[in-house]
Tab-separated table of C-alpha atoms in Angstrom:
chain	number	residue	atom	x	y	z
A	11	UNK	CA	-16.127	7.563	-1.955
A	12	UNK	CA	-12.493	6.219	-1.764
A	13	UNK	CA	-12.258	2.991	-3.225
A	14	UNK	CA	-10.019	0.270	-4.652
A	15	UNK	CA	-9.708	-2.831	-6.864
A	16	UNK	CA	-7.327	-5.275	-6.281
A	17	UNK	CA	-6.535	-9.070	-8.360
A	18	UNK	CA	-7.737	-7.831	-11.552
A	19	UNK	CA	-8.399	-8.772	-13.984
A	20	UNK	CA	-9.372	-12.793	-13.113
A	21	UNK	CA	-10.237	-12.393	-9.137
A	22	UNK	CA	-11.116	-8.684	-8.727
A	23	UNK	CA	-11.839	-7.564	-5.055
A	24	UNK	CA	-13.664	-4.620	-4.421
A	25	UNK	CA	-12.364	-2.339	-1.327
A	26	UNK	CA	-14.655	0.490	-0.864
A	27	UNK	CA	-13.718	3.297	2.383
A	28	UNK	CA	-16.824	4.131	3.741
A	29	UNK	CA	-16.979	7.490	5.879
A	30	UNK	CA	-18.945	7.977	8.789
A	31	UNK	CA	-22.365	8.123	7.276
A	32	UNK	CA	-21.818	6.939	4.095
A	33	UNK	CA	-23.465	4.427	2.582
A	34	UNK	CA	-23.096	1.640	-0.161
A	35	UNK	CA	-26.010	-0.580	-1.117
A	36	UNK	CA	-25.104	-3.822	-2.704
A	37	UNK	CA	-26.397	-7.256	-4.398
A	38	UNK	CA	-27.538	-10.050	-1.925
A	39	UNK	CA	-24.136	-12.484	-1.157
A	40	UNK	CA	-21.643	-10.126	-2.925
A	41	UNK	CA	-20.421	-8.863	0.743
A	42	UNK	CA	-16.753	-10.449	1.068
A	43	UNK	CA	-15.603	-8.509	5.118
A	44	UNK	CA	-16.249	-5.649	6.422
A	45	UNK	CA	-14.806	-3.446	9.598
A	46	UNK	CA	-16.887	-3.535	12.921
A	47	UNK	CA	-17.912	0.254	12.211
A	48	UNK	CA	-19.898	-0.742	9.063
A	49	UNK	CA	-23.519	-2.043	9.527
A	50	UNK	CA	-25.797	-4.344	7.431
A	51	UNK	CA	-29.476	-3.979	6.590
A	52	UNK	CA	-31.126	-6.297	4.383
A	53	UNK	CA	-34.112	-4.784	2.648
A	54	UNK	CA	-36.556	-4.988	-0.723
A	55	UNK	CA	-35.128	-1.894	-1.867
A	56	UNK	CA	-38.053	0.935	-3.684
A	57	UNK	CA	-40.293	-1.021	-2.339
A	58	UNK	CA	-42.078	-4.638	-3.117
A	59	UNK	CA	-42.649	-3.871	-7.633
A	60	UNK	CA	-39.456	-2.637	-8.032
A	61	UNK	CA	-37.865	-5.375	-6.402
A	62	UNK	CA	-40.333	-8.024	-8.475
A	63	UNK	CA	-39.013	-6.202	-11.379
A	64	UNK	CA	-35.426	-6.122	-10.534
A	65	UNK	CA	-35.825	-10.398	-9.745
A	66	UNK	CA	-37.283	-10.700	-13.527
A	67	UNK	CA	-33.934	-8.365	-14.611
A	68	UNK	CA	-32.392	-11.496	-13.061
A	69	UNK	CA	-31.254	-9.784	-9.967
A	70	UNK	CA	-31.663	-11.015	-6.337
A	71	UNK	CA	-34.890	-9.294	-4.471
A	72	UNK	CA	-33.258	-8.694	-1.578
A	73	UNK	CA	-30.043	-6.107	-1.610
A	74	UNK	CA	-28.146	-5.284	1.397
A	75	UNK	CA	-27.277	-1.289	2.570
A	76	UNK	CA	-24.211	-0.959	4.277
A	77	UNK	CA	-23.805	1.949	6.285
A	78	UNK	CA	-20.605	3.537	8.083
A	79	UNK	CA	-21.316	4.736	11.932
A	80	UNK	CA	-17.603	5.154	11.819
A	81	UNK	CA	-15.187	4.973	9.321
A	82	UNK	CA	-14.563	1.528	7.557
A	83	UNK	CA	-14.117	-0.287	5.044
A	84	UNK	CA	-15.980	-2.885	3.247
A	85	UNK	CA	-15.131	-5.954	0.424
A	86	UNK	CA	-17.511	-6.956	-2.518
A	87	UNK	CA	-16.658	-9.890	-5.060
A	88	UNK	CA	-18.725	-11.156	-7.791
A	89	UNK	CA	-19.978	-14.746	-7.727
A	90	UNK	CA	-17.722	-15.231	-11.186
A	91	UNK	CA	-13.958	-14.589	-11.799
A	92	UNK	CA	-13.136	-11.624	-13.490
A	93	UNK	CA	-13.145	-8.063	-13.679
A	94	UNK	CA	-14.207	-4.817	-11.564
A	95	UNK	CA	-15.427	-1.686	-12.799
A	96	UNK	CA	-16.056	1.487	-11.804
A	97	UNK	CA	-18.122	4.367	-13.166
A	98	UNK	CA	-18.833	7.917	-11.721
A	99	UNK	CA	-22.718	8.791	-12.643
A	100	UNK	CA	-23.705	12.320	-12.460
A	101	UNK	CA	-27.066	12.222	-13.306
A	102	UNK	CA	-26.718	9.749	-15.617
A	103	UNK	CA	-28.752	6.635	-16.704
A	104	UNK	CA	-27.051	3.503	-17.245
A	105	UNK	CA	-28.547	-0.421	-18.537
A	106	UNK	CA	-26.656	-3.182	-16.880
A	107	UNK	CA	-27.164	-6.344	-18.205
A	108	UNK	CA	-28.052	-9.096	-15.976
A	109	UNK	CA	-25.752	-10.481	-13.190
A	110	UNK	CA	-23.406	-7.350	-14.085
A	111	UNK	CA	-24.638	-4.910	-11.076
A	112	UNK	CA	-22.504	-5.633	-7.901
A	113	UNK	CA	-22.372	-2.233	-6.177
A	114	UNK	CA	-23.809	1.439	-6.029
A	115	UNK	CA	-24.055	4.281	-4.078
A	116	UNK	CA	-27.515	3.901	-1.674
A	117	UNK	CA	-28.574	7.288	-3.382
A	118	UNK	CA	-28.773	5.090	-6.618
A	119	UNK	CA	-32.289	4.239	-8.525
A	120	UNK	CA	-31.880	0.703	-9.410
A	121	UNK	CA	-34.958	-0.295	-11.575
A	122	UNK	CA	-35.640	-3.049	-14.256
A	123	UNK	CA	-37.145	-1.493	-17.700
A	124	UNK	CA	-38.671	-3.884	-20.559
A	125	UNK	CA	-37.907	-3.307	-24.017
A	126	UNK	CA	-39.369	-5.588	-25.760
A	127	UNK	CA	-37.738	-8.556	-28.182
A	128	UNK	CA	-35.534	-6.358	-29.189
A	129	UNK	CA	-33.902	-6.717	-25.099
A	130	UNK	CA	-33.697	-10.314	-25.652
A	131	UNK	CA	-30.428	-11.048	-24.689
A	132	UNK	CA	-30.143	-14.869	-25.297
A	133	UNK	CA	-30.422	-16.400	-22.148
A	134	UNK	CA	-31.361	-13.160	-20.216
A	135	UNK	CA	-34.703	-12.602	-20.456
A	136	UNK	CA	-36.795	-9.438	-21.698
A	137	UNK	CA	-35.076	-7.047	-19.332
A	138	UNK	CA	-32.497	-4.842	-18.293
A	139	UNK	CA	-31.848	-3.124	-14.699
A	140	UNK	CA	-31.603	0.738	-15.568
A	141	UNK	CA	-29.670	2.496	-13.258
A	142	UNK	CA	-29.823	6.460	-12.858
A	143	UNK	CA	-29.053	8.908	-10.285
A	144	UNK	CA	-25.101	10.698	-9.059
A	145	UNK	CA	-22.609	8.508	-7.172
A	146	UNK	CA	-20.185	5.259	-7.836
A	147	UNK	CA	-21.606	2.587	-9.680
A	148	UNK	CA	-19.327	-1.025	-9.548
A	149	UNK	CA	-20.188	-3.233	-12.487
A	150	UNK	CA	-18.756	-6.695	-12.398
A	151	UNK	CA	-18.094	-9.385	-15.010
A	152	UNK	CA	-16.880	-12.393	-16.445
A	153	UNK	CA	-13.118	-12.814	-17.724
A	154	UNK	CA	-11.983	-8.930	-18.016
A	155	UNK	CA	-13.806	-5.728	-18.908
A	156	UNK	CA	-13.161	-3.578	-21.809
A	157	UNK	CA	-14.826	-0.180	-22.459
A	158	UNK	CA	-15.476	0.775	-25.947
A	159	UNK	CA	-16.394	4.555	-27.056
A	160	UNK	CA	-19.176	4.679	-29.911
A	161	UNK	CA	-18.219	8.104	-30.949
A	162	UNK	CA	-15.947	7.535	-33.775
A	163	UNK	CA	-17.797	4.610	-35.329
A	164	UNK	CA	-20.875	4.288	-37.343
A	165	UNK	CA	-21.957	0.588	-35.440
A	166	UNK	CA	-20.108	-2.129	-33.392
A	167	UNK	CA	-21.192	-5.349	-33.364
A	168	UNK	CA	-21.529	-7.276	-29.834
A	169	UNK	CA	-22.291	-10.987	-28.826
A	170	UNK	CA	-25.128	-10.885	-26.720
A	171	UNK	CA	-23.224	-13.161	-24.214
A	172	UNK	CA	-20.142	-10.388	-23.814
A	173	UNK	CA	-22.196	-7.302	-22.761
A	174	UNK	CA	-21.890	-6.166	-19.357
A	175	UNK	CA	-23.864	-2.245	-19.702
A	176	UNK	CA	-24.247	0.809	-21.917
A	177	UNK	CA	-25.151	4.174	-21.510
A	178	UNK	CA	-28.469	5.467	-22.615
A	179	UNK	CA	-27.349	7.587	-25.202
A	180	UNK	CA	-26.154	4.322	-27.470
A	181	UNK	CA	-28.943	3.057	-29.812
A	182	UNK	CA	-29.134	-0.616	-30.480
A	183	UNK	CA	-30.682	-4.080	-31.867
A	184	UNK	CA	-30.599	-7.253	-31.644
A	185	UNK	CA	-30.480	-9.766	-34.189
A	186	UNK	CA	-29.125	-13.270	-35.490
A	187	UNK	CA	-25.262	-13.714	-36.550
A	188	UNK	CA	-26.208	-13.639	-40.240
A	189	UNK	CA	-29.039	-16.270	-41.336
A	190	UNK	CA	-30.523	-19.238	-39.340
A	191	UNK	CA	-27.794	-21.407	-41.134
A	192	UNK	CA	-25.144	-19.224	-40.087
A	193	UNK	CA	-26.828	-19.184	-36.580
A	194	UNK	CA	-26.446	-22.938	-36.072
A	195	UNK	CA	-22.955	-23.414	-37.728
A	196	UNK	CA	-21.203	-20.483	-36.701
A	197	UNK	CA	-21.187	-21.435	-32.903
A	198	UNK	CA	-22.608	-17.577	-32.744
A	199	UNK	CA	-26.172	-16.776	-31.740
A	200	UNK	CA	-27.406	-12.911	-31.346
A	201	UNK	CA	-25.746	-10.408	-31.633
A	202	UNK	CA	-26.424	-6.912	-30.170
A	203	UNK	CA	-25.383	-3.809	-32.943
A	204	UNK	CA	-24.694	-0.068	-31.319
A	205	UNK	CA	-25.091	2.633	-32.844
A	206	UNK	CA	-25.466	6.422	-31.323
A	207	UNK	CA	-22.807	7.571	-28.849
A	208	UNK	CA	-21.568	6.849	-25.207
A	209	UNK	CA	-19.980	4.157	-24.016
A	210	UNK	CA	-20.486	0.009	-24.123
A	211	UNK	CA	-18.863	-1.952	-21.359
A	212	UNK	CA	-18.149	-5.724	-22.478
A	213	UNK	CA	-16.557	-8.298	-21.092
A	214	UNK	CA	-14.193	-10.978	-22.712
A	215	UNK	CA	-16.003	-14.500	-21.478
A	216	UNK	CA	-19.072	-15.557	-21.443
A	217	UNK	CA	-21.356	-17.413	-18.919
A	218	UNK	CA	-23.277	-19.225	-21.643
A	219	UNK	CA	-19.840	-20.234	-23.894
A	220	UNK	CA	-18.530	-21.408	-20.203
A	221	UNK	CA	-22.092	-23.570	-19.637
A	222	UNK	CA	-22.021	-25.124	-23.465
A	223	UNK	CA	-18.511	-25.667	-23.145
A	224	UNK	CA	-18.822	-27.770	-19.760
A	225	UNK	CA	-22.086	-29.175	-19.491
A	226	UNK	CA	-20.996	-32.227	-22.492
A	227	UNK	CA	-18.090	-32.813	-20.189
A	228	UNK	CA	-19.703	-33.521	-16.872
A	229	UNK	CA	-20.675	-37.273	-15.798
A	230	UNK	CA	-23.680	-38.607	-16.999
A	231	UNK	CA	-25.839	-41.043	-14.971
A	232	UNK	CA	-25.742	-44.797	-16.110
A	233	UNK	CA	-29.047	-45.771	-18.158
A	234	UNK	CA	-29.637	-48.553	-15.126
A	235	UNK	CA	-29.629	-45.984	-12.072
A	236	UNK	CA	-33.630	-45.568	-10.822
């Protein structure tokens, strides 16, 4: 499946070639154009749990199949500015933090797993989608994404915040940036360690850091508005 990224790494664009009977499924409202030989259907994809699931992973419920009755193209964007990435599963099993899935090959098992406190991604929830099967996957992110290989180091430290996915072979926990003190002075709050081998996708902003960042700075209402 021919496909292209273009505006990285702040706007990415997603331009995937679809040929005739190909097809791409995608989340709800990341569809951008797409030619006249390309067709939309909007369904709750594995069925009504797995979508329930995938809505507690923090995904929409809804995801849209686009399929090629001729040869076209079609555009994806994340809601956020920043980065595109592709990667080529072949039988492979991938977690995806939340928000991070924008596009996959409609042959694709997209499921939500729970792991316990230990998937307690500050913010996120007790989930994680989990994302197995052969074809293009198209993960999307905040600010730029970086991928870092686990196999020549013992453990690498992540904010919670900066992780887009990992493969299934990398071990981890979660835990606070050093004690509560350090928690509530450092400006740093969990922290996911790897450990294991594969690979760990992260990305260099992060939605929360954006949110604590702004919220103090937007106009507050006057004590004497009712």
């Amino acid at each position: 499946m021919e496909h292209e990224v273009s505006a990285r790494p702040s706007f990415a664009l997603l331009t995937v070639s679809l040929e005739e009977g190909e097809s791409l499924r995608a989340e709800s409202g990341a569809m951008v154009s797409h030619d006249t030989g390309i067709e939309m259907e909007t369904n709750a994809t594995g069925g009504f749990l797995k979508s329930i699931r995938r809505a507690f992973g923090g995904e929409s419920f809804f995801q849209n199949t686009f399929r090629a009755t001729a040869p076209g193209d079609v555009q994806f964007a994340p809601p956020l500015p920043g980065d595109i990435s592709h990667v080529e599963l072949e039988g492979d099993t991938l977690y995806v933090q939340s928000g991070s899935y924008l596009a996959g090959d409609a042959g694709l098992d997209v499921d939500t797993e729970f792991g316990g406190t230990r998937t307690f991604f500050g913010g996120e929830g007790l989930f994680l989608l989990k994302v197995t099967g052969t074809g293009p996957l198209f993960l999307s992110s905040y600010g730029a994404i970086e991928e870092i290989s686990l196999n020549d180091r013992e453990s690498f430290v992540v904010d919670t915040g900066h992780v887009v996915a990992f493969e299934d072979t990398a071990e981890f926990t979660v835990r606070r940036v050093g004690g509560l003190r350090s928690t509530l002075t450092s400006g740093e709050g969990l922290v996911c360690e790897f450990g294991g081998s594969g690979t760990v996708w992260v990305q260099s902003r992060s939605p929360d850091a954006f949110l604590s960042w702004l919220i103090p700075k937007l106009p507050q209402p006057s004590p004497n508005t009712q």
